[in-house]
PDB file of C-alpha atoms and ligand atoms in Angstrom:
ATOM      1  CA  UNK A   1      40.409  55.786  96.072  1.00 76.00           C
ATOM      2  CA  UNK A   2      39.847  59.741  96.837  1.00 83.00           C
ATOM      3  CA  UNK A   3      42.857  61.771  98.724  1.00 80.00           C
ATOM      4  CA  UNK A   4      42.290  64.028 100.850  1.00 81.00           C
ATOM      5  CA  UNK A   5      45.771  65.560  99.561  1.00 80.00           C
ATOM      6  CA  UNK A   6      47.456  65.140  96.359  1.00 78.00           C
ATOM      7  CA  UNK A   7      50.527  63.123  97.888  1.00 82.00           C
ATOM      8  CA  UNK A   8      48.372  61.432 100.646  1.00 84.00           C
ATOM      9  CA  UNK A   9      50.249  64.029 103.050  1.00 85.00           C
ATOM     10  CA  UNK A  10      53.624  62.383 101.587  1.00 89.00           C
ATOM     11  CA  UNK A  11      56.396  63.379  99.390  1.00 88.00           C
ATOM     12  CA  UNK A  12      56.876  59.482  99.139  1.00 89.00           C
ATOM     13  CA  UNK A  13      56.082  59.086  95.432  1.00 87.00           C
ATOM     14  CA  UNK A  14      56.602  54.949  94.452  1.00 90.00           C
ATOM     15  CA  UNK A  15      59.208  54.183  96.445  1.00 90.00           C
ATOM     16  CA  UNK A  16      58.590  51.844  99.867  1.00 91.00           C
ATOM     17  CA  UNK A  17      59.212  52.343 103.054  1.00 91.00           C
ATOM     18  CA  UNK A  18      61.224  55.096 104.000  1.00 89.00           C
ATOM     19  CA  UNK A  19      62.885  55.671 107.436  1.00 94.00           C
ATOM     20  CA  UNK A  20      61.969  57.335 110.605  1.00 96.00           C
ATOM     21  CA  UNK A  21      63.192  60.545 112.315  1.00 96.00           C
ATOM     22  CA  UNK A  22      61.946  61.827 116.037  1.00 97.00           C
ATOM     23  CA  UNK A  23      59.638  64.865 116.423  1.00 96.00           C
ATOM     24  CA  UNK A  24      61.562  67.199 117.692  1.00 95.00           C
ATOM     25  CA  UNK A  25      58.430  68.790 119.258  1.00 94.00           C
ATOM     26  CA  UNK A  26      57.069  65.607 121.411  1.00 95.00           C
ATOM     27  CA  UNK A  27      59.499  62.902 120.384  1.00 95.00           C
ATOM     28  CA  UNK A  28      56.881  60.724 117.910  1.00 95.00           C
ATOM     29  CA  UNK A  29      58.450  58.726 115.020  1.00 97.00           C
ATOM     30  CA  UNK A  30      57.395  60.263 111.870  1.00 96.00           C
ATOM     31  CA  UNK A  31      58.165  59.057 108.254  1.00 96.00           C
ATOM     32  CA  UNK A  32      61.028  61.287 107.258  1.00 95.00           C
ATOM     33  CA  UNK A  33      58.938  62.392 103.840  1.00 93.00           C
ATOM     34  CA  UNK A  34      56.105  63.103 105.838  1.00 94.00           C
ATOM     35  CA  UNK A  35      58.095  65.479 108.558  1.00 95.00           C
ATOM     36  CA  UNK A  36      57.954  68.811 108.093  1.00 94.00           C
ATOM     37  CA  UNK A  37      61.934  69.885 108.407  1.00 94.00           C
ATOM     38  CA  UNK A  38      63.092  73.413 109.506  1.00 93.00           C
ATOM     39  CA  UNK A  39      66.568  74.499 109.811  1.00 93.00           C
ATOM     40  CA  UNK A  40      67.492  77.801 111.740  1.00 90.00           C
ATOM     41  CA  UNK A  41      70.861  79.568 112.822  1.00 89.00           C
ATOM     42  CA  UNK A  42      71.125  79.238 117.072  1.00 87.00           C
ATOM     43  CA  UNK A  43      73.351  81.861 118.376  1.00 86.00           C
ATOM     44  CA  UNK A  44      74.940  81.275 121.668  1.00 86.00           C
ATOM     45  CA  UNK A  45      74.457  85.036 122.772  1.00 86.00           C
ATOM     46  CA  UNK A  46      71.351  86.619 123.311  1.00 87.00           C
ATOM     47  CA  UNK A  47      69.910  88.919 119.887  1.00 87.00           C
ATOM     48  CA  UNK A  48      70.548  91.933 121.938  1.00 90.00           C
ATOM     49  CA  UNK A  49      73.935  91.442 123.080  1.00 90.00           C
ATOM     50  CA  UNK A  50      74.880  89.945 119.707  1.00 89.00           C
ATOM     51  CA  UNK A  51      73.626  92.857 117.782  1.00 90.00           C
ATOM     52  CA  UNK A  52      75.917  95.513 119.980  1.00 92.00           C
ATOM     53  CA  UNK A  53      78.797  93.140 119.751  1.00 91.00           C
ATOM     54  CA  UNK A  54      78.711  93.290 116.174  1.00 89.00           C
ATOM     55  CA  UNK A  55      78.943  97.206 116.341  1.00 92.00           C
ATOM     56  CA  UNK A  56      81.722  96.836 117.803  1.00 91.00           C
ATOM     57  CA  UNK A  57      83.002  94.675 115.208  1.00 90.00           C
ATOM     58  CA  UNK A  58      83.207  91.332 116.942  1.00 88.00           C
ATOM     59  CA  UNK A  59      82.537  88.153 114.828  1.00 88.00           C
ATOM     60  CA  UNK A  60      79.660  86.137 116.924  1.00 86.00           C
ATOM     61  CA  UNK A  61      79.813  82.039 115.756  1.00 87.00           C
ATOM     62  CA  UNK A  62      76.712  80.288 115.581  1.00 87.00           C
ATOM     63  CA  UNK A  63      75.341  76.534 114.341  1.00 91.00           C
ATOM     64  CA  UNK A  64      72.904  75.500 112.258  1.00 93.00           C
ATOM     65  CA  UNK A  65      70.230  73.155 113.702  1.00 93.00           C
ATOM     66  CA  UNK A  66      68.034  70.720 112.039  1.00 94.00           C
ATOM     67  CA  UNK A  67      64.417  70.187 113.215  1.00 95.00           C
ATOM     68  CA  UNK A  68      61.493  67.337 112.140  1.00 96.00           C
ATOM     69  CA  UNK A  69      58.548  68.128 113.239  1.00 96.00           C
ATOM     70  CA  UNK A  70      55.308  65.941 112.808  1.00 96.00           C
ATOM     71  CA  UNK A  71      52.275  67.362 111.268  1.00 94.00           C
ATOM     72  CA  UNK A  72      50.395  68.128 114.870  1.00 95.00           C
ATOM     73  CA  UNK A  73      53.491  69.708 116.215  1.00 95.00           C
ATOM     74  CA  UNK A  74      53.891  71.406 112.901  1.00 94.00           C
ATOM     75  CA  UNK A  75      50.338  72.831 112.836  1.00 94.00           C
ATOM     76  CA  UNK A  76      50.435  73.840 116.831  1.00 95.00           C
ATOM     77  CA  UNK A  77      53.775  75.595 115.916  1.00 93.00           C
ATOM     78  CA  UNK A  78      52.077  77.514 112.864  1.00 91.00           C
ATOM     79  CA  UNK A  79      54.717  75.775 110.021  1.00 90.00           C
ATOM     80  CA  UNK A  80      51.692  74.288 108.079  1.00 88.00           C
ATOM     81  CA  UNK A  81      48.028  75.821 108.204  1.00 89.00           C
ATOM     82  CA  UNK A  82      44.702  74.174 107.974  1.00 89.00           C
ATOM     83  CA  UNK A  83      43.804  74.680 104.354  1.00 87.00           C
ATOM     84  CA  UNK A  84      40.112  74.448 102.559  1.00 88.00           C
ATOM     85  CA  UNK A  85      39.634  71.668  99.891  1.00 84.00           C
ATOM     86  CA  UNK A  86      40.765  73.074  96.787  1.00 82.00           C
ATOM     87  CA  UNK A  87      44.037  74.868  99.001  1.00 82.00           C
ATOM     88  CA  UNK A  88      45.219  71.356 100.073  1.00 80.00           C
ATOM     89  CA  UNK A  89      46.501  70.463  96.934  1.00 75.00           C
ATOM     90  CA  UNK A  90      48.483  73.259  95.913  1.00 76.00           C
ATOM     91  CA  UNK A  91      51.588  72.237  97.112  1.00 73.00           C
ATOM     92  CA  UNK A  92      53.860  75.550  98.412  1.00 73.00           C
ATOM     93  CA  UNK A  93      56.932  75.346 100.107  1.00 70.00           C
ATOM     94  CA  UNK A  94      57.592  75.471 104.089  1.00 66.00           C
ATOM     95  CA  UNK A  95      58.970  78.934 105.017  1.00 58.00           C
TER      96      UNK A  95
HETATM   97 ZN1   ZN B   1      55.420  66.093 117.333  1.00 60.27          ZN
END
């Protein structure tokens, strides 16, 4: 049968069924291997502030927060671009 992408749009390989994690974008249950994941550093101040605070010498906490986003929600956000044929199956990592 053709693909339309080398791993059918998966990084499932052989094994079965895998489980589910929430979009974080509109709250659809996604296969965790097909989810595109992003992590990013939220700081509780605002860039501004934080960057003046720190010239001051002040040591500004933040947490790391995971997202899954689904491949629409990925695509609207700019994660993953629409690629031509050949593109699709070069597989390159998510920045
Ligand atoms: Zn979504």
């Amino acid at each position: 049968m053709p693909h339309k992408r080398k791993n059918r749009g998966r990084s499932k390989g052989q094994k079965g069924r895998g489980d589910l994690v929430q979009c974080s974008g509109c709250g659809e249950l996604v296969p965790r291997d097909k989810a595109k994941k992003v992590t990013r550093r939220i700081s509780v101040v605002d860039p501004a502030l934080a960057k003046e605070l720190r010239q001051k010498g002040a040591y500004i906490s933040s947490r790391i927060e995971t997202f899954y986003y689904c491949i629409s929600c990925a695509i609207f956000r700019g994660l993953v671009k629409i690629r031509a044929r050949e593109e699709r199956k070069i597989k390159t990592p998510l920045r």
